[in-house]
């Protein structure tokens, strides 16, 4: 199927401008309009940026109805009022009809027409309508309940319109021409529920698109120009701010990039910028443009945008009837909205969020809220019941149409953008440490923004009091920001501060340090976890050193439930404890006095990829079964390369080069901090230092920013080919020349 054709608002207005013939419109009843919120004239906006639209379908039998579907909060009402302004300019009666509070049912359309034009006959009204001299714009389907009863009533409404259309066509015969005269604006999901099926034979369907990049920039610039007070106006920063921020969001997902495609978000972002001092706004713009992914800047701005939108929602809640009975009662505060959003995020991460789930949550919180008010207990039992029912219904109705939520025919309730879902899932995880993240994140659909929000929400960025799996998941999610292999992190014990400091290394990511305040670094991994690209360091030569590392797999006593991989890892600690049924090593450096294996360890693979520190013999502490097993004997026999022969040099080079990765470049490289740890052993391995000095002096290695880079062309001259990690191929004839130069070097 071809992509829908994109149309401008002017294209749509031109299509709607058709009239079969000019004729006067009956006089509307202004009292009826005022009583039902119907407006005959559109207010002039301070500014308007029209969205683009895409045509989804059309009819061969005439097009009396235009359908405009859109996701939540993309400005459907603003579009409706703009169309009202443009069509009214061509000397016709354009009526804006909000359906928000309308009681829709059988004969609703007939009652509406007779109420609007009490002095005209039905025949006159239909002729005026279908000839294009009268245009009806129906808006507000966002506020209509999705219950089966309400859907059936809305179907009766559209069927009545279809009956009126066929009545007019039948009366006119071949001489009658039908032109566009009715517009419906609604959430996309309503189309899938079949409400508009009776209109399909004479309707044209359009989709309202999110703002594109140019429209976003124009909207934010004009919003800042209109709302700025005093000499400071950051409108010149609108484009660089959006471009930098959207680049960061695009690294998470295409859906996240559309975060700023909504006017409600852009205006909240505009308010945030207007509240900044000029110097601070410039600093933020520069930080976003230069830093790549910066957790403190990104989350600060996003949290402020969210807070602004939530605060605006408070005033939209019909609080007055409840406040009359309970003075001072706030029915839709930010804290209440956030509790409902946290629960929704949790439900979506588990199995999905249904209407019944939202109803249960709203009922529970409404009851708690009312009972917490001191005036509630003073009401009579019947008054309490009536007030509870009223509040529950209003709360549920309002939350179902929250600007952060949308509803789809396939999935039910969903967050309108993954940024909202990840923010509230992070709130739930950090406030509920007993819930294991593996039960919520097993499907692997979250981006690194979930990790950024976790870091922002954890008090003092402290993981020791959080769920035992959370540190692993945070590191795993952050790795997605730099395509996995370009991501490395350091966890180092700071003895004076008495905590482990966690640092993230990457070319396109800047993460402030976070910590784990316990001498035992307890890393709990979920089933089949791959713990990779890590440097764990606890200097332990001192007798008083008490820091140690424990890496534990998921619970269970069979390989299917408790297995993990330790890959591209360097661990220096007095004692390392490993606890899982099956463990696999893949390029690991160990500098430990004791390697402790739990009783349930039944198998260890990949020991040939493990390097032990030459200065510290490794003592194995394990069950008798483990010690006597083949892999137990291999662990006990771990050693560093010995001698200066050809094979020894090859083995030494293996242990240097195995840490090098592509990092998005042509040449292989390794971050200098990691190189110092895993290759040079932080200065403790004199033999490795001598080999590295030789490689630098012969131009096999060079420094490029934060990376130590391999000169593959120079290596090839000596018959050395580094294909990938753990795969160093050599041509023995050419390699012997390097061996000779190495022997000469170590003589001096």
XYZ file of C-alpha atoms in Angstrom, residues 10-275:
266
model
C -4.691 25.130 2.799
C -5.275 22.057 0.635
C -7.945 20.909 3.064
C -9.571 24.355 3.260
C -9.725 24.502 -0.544
C -11.426 21.096 -0.651
C -13.928 22.267 1.940
C -14.587 25.496 0.070
C -16.941 23.917 -2.451
C -20.575 24.996 -2.508
C -23.300 23.527 -4.705
C -25.058 26.882 -4.797
C -25.317 29.943 -2.624
C -28.349 30.287 -0.400
C -29.074 32.050 2.895
C -28.601 30.109 6.127
C -31.380 30.006 8.753
C -30.852 32.215 11.784
C -29.298 30.242 14.667
C -30.694 30.406 18.200
C -27.985 32.117 20.280
C -29.487 31.047 23.618
C -29.443 27.403 22.560
C -25.817 27.774 21.450
C -24.770 29.350 24.740
C -26.517 26.650 26.765
C -24.711 23.852 24.878
C -21.273 25.462 24.474
C -21.778 25.811 20.717
C -19.794 28.642 19.138
C -20.643 30.478 15.928
C -17.398 32.450 15.685
C -13.822 31.289 16.270
C -11.600 33.407 18.537
C -8.484 34.865 16.971
C -5.408 33.000 18.249
C -2.156 34.658 19.254
C -0.517 32.449 16.650
C -1.219 29.171 14.871
C 1.150 26.671 13.240
C -0.894 24.298 11.068
C 0.005 20.612 11.049
C 0.338 18.579 7.888
C -2.325 15.988 7.168
C -2.355 12.695 5.307
C -5.308 11.446 3.280
C -6.197 7.882 4.302
C -9.312 7.211 2.214
C -11.984 8.841 0.063
C -15.372 7.948 -1.402
C -16.565 7.658 -4.978
C -20.124 8.661 -4.026
C -19.578 12.247 -2.943
C -17.958 13.541 0.230
C -20.340 15.233 2.601
C -18.218 14.345 5.663
C -14.530 14.942 6.412
C -13.061 12.786 9.175
C -9.905 13.952 10.965
C -8.273 11.331 13.188
C -5.197 11.917 15.326
C -3.342 10.642 18.379
C -4.034 12.342 21.692
C -2.893 15.909 22.327
C -1.794 16.906 18.824
C -4.043 19.981 18.708
C -7.290 18.725 17.186
C -9.338 21.487 18.823
C -6.946 24.177 17.561
C -7.248 22.668 14.091
C -11.044 22.696 14.353
C -11.110 26.385 15.300
C -8.657 27.272 12.527
C -10.839 25.511 9.969
C -13.827 27.383 11.394
C -12.012 30.708 10.877
C -10.949 29.924 7.322
C -14.341 28.609 6.185
C -16.258 31.454 7.818
C -14.184 33.909 5.774
C -15.938 32.631 2.628
C -19.322 33.949 3.848
C -20.941 30.811 5.224
C -22.242 29.780 8.637
C -19.677 27.568 10.380
C -20.802 26.073 13.695
C -18.328 24.614 16.221
C -20.023 21.893 18.304
C -18.074 20.478 21.265
C -19.190 16.969 22.170
C -17.380 16.978 25.516
C -20.535 17.301 27.639
C -23.117 16.281 25.084
C -25.535 13.429 25.837
C -25.353 11.520 22.555
C -28.019 9.037 21.577
C -30.883 8.328 19.243
C -32.275 11.484 17.536
C -29.293 13.522 18.779
C -28.649 14.894 15.280
C -32.278 15.855 14.670
C -32.513 17.479 18.081
C -29.308 19.410 17.446
C -30.541 20.810 14.117
C -33.940 21.808 15.477
C -32.357 23.400 18.526
C -29.863 25.367 16.431
C -32.465 26.547 13.909
C -35.893 26.467 15.611
C -37.557 28.630 12.926
C -36.532 26.503 9.934
C -37.981 23.269 8.610
C -35.926 20.068 8.461
C -35.979 20.252 4.643
C -34.587 23.814 4.697
C -31.843 22.927 7.171
C -30.703 19.842 5.225
C -30.692 21.740 1.951
C -28.614 24.528 3.493
C -26.268 21.991 5.065
C -25.635 19.639 2.147
C -25.289 22.522 -0.326
C -22.277 23.749 1.705
C -23.731 27.010 3.051
C -23.787 25.580 6.561
C -20.788 23.674 7.987
C -20.923 21.713 11.249
C -17.647 20.944 13.073
C -17.947 18.214 15.719
C -15.095 18.153 18.228
C -14.468 16.567 21.616
C -14.480 12.835 21.025
C -11.430 12.753 23.300
C -13.811 13.284 26.203
C -16.368 10.587 25.378
C -16.442 7.380 27.399
C -15.324 4.196 25.655
C -17.948 2.003 27.323
C -19.887 -0.364 25.070
C -23.112 1.531 25.814
C -21.612 4.882 24.793
C -20.115 3.399 21.640
C -23.525 2.051 20.662
C -25.128 5.463 21.252
C -22.486 7.156 19.102
C -23.168 4.638 16.365
C -26.846 5.671 16.460
C -25.723 9.297 16.070
C -23.663 8.651 12.921
C -26.369 6.383 11.492
C -28.841 9.242 11.882
C -26.492 11.497 9.882
C -26.286 8.818 7.183
C -30.081 8.618 7.072
C -30.290 12.416 6.663
C -27.740 12.305 3.844
C -29.652 9.615 1.963
C -32.918 11.485 2.597
C -31.463 14.606 0.980
C -29.922 12.747 -1.976
C -33.178 10.892 -2.600
C -35.176 14.137 -2.550
C -32.794 15.959 -4.882
C -32.385 13.163 -7.405
C -29.709 13.563 -10.052
C -29.896 17.362 -9.845
C -28.562 17.457 -6.278
C -24.844 17.881 -5.664
C -23.459 17.047 -2.220
C -20.399 18.962 -0.993
C -18.340 18.736 2.237
C -20.372 20.165 5.091
C -19.616 18.169 8.267
C -16.261 17.703 9.993
C -15.468 15.244 12.782
C -12.249 15.448 14.821
C -11.496 12.458 17.032
C -8.863 10.160 18.489
C -7.622 7.604 15.997
C -8.898 4.696 18.081
C -12.534 5.728 17.558
C -12.269 4.963 13.864
C -11.300 1.353 14.637
C -14.323 0.968 16.922
C -16.578 1.373 13.899
C -18.416 4.517 15.028
C -18.043 6.079 11.588
C -18.925 3.023 9.525
C -22.357 4.457 8.534
C -20.586 7.486 6.982
C -17.920 5.652 4.961
C -19.781 5.750 1.633
C -19.773 9.558 1.584
C -16.761 10.465 3.730
C -13.126 11.399 3.250
C -10.662 10.410 5.978
C -7.507 12.322 6.967
C -4.884 11.764 9.639
C -3.408 14.709 11.577
C 0.353 14.234 11.677
C 2.746 15.129 14.463
C 4.637 18.352 13.912
C 7.658 17.801 11.683
C 11.035 19.351 12.468
C 10.288 22.666 10.745
C 6.845 22.963 12.347
C 8.275 22.210 15.797
C 10.880 24.911 15.415
C 8.325 27.423 14.109
C 5.875 26.678 16.927
C 8.474 27.009 19.685
C 9.930 30.191 18.180
C 6.511 31.849 17.918
C 5.471 30.640 21.376
C 8.573 32.201 22.909
C 8.050 35.441 20.968
C 4.449 35.776 22.180
C 4.976 34.773 25.815
C 8.304 36.412 26.664
C 8.171 39.287 29.147
C 10.881 41.915 29.438
C 14.049 42.154 27.365
C 14.986 38.442 27.627
C 13.568 36.344 24.802
C 15.236 33.012 23.998
C 13.399 32.540 20.680
C 16.741 32.465 18.828
C 17.585 29.324 20.841
C 14.463 27.413 19.775
C 16.004 25.676 16.764
C 19.375 24.709 18.333
C 17.608 23.492 21.487
C 15.213 21.286 19.541
C 17.844 19.938 17.146
C 20.171 18.970 19.992
C 17.440 17.459 22.136
C 15.883 15.509 19.283
C 19.277 14.075 18.394
C 19.485 12.677 21.923
C 15.938 11.323 21.828
C 16.527 9.727 18.428
C 19.276 7.613 20.019
C 16.535 6.017 22.151
C 13.927 5.286 19.438
C 12.074 6.820 16.526
C 8.993 7.097 18.741
C 10.937 8.968 21.428
C 12.194 11.427 18.805
C 8.551 12.453 18.245
C 8.323 13.649 21.865
C 8.332 17.296 20.754
C 5.798 16.676 17.976
C 2.963 17.889 20.223
C 2.038 21.496 20.885
C 1.412 20.756 24.570
C 5.022 19.572 25.000
C 6.481 22.436 22.980
C 4.620 25.031 25.030
C 5.795 23.393 28.284
C 9.341 23.413 26.913
C 8.865 27.073 26.016
C 7.789 27.864 29.582
C 10.894 26.081 30.869
C 13.141 28.193 28.633
C 11.361 31.409 29.607
C 11.990 30.616 33.280
